[in-house]
CSV table of N, CA and C in Angstrom, one decimal:
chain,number,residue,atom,x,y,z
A,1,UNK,N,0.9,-1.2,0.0
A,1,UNK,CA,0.0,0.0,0.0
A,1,UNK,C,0.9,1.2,0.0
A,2,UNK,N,0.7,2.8,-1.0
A,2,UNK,CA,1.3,3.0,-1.0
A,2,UNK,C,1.0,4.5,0.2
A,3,UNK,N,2.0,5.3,0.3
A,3,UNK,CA,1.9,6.1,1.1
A,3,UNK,C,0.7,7.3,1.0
A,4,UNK,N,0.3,7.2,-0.1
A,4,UNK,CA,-1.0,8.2,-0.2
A,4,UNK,C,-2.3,7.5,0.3
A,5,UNK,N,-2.2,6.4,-0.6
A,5,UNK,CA,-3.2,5.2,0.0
A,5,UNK,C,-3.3,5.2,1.4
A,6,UNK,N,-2.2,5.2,2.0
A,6,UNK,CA,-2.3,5.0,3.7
A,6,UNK,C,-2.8,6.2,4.4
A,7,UNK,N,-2.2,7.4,3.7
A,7,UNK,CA,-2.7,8.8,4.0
A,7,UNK,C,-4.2,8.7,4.1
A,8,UNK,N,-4.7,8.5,3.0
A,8,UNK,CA,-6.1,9.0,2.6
A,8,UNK,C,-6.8,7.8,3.7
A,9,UNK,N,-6.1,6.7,4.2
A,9,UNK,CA,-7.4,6.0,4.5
A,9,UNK,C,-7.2,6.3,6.2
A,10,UNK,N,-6.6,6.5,6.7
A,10,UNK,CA,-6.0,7.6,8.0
A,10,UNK,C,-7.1,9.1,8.2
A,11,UNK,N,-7.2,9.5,7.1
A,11,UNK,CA,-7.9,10.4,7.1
A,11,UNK,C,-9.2,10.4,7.1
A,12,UNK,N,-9.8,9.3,6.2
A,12,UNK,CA,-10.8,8.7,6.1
A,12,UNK,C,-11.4,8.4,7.6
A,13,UNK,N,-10.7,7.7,8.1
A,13,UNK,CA,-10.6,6.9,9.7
A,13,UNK,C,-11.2,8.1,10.9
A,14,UNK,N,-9.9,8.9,10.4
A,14,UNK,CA,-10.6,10.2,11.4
A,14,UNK,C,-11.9,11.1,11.3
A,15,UNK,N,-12.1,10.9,10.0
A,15,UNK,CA,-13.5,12.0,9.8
A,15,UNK,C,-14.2,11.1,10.6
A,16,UNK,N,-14.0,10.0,9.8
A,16,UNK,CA,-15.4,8.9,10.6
A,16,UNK,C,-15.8,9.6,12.0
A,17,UNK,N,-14.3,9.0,12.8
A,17,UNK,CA,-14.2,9.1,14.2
A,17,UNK,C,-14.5,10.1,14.6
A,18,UNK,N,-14.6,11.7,13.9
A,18,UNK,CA,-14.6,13.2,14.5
A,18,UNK,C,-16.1,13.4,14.3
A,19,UNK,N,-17.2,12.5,14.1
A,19,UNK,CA,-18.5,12.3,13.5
A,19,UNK,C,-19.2,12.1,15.2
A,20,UNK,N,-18.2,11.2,15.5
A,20,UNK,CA,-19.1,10.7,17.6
A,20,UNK,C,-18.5,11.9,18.7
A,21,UNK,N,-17.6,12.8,17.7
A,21,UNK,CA,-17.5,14.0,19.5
A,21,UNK,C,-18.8,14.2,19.5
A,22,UNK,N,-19.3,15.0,20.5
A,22,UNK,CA,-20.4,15.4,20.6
A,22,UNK,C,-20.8,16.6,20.6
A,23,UNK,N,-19.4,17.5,20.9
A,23,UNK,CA,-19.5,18.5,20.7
A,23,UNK,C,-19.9,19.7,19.4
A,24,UNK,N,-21.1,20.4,19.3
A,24,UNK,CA,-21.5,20.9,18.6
A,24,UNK,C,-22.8,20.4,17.7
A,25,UNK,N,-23.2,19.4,18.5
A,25,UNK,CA,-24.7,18.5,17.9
A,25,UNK,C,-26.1,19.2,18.6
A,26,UNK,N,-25.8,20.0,19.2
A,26,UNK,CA,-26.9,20.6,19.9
A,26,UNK,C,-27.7,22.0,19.2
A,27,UNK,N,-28.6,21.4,18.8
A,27,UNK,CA,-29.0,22.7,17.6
A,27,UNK,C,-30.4,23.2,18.0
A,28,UNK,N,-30.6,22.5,19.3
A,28,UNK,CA,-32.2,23.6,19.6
A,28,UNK,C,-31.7,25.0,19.9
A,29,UNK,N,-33.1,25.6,19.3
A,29,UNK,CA,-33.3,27.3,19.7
A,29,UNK,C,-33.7,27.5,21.3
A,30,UNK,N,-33.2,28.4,21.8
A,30,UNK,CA,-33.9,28.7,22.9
A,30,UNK,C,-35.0,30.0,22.7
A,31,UNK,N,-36.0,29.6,23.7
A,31,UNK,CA,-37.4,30.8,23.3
A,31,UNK,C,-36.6,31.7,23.3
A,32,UNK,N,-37.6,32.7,22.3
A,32,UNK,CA,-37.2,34.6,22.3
A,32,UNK,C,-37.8,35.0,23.6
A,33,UNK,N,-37.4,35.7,24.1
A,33,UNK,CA,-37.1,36.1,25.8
A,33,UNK,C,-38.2,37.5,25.4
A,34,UNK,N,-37.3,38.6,25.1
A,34,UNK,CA,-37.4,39.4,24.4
A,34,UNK,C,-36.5,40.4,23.6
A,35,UNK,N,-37.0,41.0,22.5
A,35,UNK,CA,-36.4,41.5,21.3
A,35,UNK,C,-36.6,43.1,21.6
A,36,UNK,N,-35.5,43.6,21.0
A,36,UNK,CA,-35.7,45.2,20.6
A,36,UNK,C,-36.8,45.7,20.5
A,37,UNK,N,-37.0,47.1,20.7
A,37,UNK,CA,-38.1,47.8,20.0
A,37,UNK,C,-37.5,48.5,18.5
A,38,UNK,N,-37.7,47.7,17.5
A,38,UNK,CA,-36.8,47.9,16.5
A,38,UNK,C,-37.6,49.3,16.0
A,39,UNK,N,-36.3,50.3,15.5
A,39,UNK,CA,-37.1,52.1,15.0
A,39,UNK,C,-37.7,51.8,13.5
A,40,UNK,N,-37.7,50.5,13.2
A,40,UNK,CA,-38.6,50.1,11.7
A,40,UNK,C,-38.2,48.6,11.5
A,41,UNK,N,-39.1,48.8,10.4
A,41,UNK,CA,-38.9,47.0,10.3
A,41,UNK,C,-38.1,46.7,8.9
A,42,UNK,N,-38.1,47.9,8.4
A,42,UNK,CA,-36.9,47.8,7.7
A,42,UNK,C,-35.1,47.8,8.5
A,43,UNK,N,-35.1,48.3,9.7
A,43,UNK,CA,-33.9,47.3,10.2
A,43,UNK,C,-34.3,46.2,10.5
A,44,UNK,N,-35.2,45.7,10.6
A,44,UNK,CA,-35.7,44.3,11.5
A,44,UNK,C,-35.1,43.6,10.4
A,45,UNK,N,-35.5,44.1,9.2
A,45,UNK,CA,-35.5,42.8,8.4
A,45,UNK,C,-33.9,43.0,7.8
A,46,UNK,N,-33.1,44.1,8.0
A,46,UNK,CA,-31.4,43.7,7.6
A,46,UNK,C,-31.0,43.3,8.9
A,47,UNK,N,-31.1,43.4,10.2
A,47,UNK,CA,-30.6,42.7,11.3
A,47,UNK,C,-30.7,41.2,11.1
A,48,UNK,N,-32.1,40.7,11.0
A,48,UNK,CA,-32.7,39.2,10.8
A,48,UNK,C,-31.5,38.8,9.5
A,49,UNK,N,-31.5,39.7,8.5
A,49,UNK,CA,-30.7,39.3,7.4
A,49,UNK,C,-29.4,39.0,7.4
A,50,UNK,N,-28.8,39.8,8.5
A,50,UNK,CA,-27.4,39.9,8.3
A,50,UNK,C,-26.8,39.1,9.9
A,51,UNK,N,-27.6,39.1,10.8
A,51,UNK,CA,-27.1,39.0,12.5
A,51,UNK,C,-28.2,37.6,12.7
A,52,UNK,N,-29.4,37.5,12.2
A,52,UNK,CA,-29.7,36.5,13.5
A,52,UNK,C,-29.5,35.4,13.4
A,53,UNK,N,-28.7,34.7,12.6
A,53,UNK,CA,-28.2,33.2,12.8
A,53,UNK,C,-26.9,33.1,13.8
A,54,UNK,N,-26.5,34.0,14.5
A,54,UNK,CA,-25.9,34.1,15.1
A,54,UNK,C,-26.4,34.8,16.5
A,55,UNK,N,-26.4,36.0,16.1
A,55,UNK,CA,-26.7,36.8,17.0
A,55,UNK,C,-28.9,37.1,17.7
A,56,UNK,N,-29.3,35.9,17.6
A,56,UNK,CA,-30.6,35.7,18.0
A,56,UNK,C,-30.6,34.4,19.0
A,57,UNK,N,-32.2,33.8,19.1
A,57,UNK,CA,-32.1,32.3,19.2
A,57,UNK,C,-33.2,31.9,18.1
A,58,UNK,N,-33.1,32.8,16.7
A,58,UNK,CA,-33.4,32.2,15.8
A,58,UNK,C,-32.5,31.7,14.9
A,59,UNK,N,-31.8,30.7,15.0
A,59,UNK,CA,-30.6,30.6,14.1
A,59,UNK,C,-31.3,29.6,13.4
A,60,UNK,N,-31.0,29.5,11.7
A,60,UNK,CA,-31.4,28.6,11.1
A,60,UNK,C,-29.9,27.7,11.0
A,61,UNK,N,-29.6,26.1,11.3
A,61,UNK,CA,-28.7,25.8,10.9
A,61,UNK,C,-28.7,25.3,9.7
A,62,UNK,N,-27.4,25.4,9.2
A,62,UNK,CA,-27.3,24.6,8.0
A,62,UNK,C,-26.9,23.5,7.8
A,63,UNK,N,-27.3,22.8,6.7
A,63,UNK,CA,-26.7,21.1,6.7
A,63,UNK,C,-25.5,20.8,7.0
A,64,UNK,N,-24.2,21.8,7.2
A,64,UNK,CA,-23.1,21.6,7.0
A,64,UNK,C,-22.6,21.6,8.4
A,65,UNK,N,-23.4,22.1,9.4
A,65,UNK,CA,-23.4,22.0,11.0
A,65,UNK,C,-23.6,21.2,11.3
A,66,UNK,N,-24.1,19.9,11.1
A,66,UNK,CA,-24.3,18.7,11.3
A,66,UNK,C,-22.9,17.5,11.3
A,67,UNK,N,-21.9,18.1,10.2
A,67,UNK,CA,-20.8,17.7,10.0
A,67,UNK,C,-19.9,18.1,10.6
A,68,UNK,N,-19.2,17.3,11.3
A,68,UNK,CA,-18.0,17.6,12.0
A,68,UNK,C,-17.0,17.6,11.2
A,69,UNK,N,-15.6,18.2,10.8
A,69,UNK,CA,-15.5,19.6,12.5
A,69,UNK,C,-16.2,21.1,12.0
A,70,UNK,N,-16.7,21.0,10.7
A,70,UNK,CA,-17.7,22.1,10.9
A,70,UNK,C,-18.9,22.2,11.5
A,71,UNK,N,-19.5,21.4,12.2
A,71,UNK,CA,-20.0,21.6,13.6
A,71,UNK,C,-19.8,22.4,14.4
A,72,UNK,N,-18.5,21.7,14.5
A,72,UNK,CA,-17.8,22.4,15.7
A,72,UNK,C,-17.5,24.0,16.0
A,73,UNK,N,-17.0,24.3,14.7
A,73,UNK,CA,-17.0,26.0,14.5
A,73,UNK,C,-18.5,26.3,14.6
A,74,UNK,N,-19.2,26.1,13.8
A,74,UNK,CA,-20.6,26.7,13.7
A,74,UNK,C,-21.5,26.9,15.1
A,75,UNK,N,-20.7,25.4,15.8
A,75,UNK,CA,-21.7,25.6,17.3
A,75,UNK,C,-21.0,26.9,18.3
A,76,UNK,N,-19.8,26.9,18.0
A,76,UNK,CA,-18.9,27.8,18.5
A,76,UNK,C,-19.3,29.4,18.8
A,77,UNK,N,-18.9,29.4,17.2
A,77,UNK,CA,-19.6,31.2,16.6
A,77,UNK,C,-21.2,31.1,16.8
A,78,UNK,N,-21.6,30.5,16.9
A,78,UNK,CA,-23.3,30.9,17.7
A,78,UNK,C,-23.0,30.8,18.9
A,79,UNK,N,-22.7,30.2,19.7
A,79,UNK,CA,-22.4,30.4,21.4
A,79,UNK,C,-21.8,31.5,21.2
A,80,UNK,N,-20.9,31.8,21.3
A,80,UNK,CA,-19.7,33.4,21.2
A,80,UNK,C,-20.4,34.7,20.8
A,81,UNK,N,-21.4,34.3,19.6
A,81,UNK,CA,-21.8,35.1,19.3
A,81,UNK,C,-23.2,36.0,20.2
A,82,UNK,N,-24.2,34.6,20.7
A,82,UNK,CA,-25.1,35.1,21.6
A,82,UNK,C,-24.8,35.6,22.7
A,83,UNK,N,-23.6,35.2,23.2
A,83,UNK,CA,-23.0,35.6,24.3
A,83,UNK,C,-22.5,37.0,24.2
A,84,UNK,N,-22.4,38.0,23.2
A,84,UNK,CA,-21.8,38.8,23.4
A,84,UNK,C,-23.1,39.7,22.6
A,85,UNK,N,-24.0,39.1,22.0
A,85,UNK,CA,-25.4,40.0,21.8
A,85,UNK,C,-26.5,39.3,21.1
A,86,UNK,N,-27.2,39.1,21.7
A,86,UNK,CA,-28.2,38.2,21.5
A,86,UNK,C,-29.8,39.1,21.3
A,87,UNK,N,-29.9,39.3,20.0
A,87,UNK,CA,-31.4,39.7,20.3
A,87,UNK,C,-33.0,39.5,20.4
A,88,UNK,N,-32.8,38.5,20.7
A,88,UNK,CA,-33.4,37.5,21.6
A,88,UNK,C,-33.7,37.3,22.7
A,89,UNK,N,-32.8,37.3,23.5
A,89,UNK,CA,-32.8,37.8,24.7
A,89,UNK,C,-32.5,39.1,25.3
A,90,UNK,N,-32.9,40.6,24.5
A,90,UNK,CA,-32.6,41.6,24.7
A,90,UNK,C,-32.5,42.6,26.1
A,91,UNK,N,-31.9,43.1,26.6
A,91,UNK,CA,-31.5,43.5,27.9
A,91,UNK,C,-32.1,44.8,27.9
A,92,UNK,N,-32.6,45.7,27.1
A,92,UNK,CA,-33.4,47.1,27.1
A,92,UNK,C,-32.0,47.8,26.4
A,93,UNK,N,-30.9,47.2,25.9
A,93,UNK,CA,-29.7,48.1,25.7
A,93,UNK,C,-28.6,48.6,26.9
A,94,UNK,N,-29.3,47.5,28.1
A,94,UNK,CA,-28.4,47.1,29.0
A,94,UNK,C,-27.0,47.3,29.0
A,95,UNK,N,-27.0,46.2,28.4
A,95,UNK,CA,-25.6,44.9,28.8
A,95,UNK,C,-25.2,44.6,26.9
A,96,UNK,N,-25.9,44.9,25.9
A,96,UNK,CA,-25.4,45.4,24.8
A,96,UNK,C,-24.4,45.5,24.0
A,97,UNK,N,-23.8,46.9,25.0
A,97,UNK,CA,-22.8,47.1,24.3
A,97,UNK,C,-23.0,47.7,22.7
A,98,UNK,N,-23.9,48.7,22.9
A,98,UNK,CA,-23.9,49.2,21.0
A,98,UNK,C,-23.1,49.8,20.3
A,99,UNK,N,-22.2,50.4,21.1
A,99,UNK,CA,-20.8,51.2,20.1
A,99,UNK,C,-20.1,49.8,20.0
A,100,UNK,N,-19.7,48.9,20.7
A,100,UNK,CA,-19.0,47.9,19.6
A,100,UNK,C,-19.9,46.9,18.2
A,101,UNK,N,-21.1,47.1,18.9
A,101,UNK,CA,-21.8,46.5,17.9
A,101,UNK,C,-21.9,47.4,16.7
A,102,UNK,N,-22.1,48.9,16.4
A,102,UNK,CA,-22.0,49.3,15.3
A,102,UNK,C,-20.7,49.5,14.8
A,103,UNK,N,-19.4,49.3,15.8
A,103,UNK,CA,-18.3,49.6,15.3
A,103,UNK,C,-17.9,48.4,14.1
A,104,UNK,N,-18.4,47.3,15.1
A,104,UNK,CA,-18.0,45.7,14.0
A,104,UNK,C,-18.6,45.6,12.8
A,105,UNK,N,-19.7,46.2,12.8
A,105,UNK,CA,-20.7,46.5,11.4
A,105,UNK,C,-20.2,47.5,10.6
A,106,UNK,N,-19.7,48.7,10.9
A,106,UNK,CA,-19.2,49.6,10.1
A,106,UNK,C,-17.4,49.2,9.6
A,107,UNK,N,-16.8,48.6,10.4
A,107,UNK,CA,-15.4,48.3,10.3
A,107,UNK,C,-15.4,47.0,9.1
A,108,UNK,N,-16.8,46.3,8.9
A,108,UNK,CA,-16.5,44.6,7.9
A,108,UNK,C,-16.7,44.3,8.7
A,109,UNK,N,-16.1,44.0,10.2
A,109,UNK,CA,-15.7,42.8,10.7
A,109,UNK,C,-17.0,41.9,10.8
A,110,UNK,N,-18.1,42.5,10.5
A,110,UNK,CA,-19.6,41.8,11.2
A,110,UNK,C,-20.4,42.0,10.1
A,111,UNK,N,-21.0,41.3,9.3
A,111,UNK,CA,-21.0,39.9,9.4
A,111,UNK,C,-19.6,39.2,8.8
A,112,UNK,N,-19.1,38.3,9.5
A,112,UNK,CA,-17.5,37.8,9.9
A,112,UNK,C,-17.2,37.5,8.1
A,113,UNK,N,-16.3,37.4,7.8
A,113,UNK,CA,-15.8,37.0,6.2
A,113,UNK,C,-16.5,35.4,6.2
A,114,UNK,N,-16.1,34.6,7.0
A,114,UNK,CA,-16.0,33.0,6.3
A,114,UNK,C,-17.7,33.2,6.6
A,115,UNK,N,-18.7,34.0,7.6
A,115,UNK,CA,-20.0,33.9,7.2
A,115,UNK,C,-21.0,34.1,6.1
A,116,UNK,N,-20.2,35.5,5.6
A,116,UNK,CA,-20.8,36.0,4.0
A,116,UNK,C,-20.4,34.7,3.3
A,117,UNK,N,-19.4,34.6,3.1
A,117,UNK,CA,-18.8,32.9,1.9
A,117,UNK,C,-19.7,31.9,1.9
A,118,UNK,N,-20.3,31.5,3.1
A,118,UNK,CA,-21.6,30.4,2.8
A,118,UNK,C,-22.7,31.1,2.8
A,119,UNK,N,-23.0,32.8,3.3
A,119,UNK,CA,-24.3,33.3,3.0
A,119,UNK,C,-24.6,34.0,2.6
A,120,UNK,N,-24.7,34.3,1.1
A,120,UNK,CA,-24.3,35.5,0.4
A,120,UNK,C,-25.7,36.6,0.8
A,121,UNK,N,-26.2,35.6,1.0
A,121,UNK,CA,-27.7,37.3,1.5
A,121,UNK,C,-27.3,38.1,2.7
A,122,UNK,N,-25.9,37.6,3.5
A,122,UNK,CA,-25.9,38.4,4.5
A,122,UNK,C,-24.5,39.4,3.8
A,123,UNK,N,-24.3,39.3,2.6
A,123,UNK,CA,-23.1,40.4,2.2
A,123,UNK,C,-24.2,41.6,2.2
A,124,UNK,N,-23.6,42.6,2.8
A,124,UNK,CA,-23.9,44.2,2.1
A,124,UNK,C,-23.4,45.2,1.5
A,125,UNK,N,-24.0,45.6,1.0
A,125,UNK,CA,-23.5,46.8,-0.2
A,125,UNK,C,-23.5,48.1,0.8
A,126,UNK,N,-22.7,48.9,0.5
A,126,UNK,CA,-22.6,50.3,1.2
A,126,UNK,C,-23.8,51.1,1.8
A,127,UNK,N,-25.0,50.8,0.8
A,127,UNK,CA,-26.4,51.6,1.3
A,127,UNK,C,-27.1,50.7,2.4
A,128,UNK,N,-26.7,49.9,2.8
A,128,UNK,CA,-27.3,48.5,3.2
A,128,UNK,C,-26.7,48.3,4.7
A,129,UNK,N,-25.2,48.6,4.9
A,129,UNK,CA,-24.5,48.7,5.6
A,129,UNK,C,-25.0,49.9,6.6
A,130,UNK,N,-25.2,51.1,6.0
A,130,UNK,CA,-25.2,52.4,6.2
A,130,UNK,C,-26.4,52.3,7.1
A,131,UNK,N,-27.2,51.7,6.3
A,131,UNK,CA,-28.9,51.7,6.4
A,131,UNK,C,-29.1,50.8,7.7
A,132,UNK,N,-27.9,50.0,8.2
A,132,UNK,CA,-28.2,49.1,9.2
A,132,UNK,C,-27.2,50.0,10.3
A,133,UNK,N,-26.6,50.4,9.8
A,133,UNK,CA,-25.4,50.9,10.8
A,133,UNK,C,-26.7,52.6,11.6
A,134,UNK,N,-27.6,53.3,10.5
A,134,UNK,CA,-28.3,53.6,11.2
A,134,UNK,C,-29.8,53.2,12.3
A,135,UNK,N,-30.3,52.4,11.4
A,135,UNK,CA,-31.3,51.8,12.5
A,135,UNK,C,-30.8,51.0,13.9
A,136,UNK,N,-29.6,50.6,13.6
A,136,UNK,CA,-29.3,49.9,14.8
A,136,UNK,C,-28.9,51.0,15.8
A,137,UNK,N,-28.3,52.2,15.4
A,137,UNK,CA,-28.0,53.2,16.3
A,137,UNK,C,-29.1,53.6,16.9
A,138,UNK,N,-30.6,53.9,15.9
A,138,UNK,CA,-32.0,54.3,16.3
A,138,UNK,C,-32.3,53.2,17.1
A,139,UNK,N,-32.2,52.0,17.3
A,139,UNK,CA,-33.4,51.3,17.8
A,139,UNK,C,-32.8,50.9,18.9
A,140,UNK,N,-31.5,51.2,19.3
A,140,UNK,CA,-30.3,50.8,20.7
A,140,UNK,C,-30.6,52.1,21.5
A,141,UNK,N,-30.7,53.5,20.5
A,141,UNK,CA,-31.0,54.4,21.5
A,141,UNK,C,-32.3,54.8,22.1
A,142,UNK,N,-33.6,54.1,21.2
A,142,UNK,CA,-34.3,54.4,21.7
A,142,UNK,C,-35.0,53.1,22.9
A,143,UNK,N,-33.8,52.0,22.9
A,143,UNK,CA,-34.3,51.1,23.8
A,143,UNK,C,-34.1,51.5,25.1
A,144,UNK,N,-32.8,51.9,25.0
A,144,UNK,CA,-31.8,52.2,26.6
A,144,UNK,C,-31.8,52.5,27.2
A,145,UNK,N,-32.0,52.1,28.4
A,145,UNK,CA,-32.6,52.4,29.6
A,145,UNK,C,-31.0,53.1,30.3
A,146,UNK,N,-31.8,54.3,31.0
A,146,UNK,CA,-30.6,55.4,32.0
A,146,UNK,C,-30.0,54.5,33.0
């Protein structure tokens, strides 16, 4: 057998095997708690567009989260991500944090690179960006509790 042969079936072996972690098989939603008072529902509907498979506990998974080790990331960046704004479970603009939230939005960093790549509806174009970078400023300030 030759040394690619042995490669490939080594590898083979492992995917198998990286299929029974268990880690990242867990794909229920948790109930919406409560949500923003969004300042329109035209941001509702670029937040839902661009944030809530992550940043909700409406995440739709995809087939490809079922597969380890992209599971594994996927289960990841949803935990990380609700953890640090979830609107879903919305705090009144509490615990938030909205200047880094529209900074990540305005800087690219959010929605993340390798997320647009598998979801092209959450790429935005500059007016789209803009358009979200203001309602989310509107609807964080008009939540916020003193």
């Amino acid at each position: 057998m030759s040394i690619v042969r042995k490669s490939l079936a080594i590898l083979i072996v492992l995917a198998a095997a990286s299929q029974l972690v268990p880690y990242g098989k867990d794909h229920t939603n948790p109930p919406v708690v409560n949500e923003p008072a969004w300042d329109s529902p035209a941001t509702h509907n670029l937040v839902k567009q661009a944030c809530f498979d992550c940043h909700s506990n409406e995440t739709v998974w995809p087939w490809y989260s079922r597969i380890a080790p992209a599971s594994w990331l996927v289960y990841y960046d949803v935990v990380e991500a609700r953890r640090h704004l979830n609107f879903s479970q919305w705090q009144g603009g509490k615990g938030e944090k909205p200047d880094r939230a529209t900074r990540e939005v305005e800087s690219g960093d959010m929605p993340p690179f390798q997320y647009r790549i598998a979801h092209p509806h959450a790429r935005l174009d500059d007016a789209s960006r803009k358009a979200l970078l203001q309602g989310l400023a509107a609807t964080m300030k008009g939540t916020a509790k003193p």
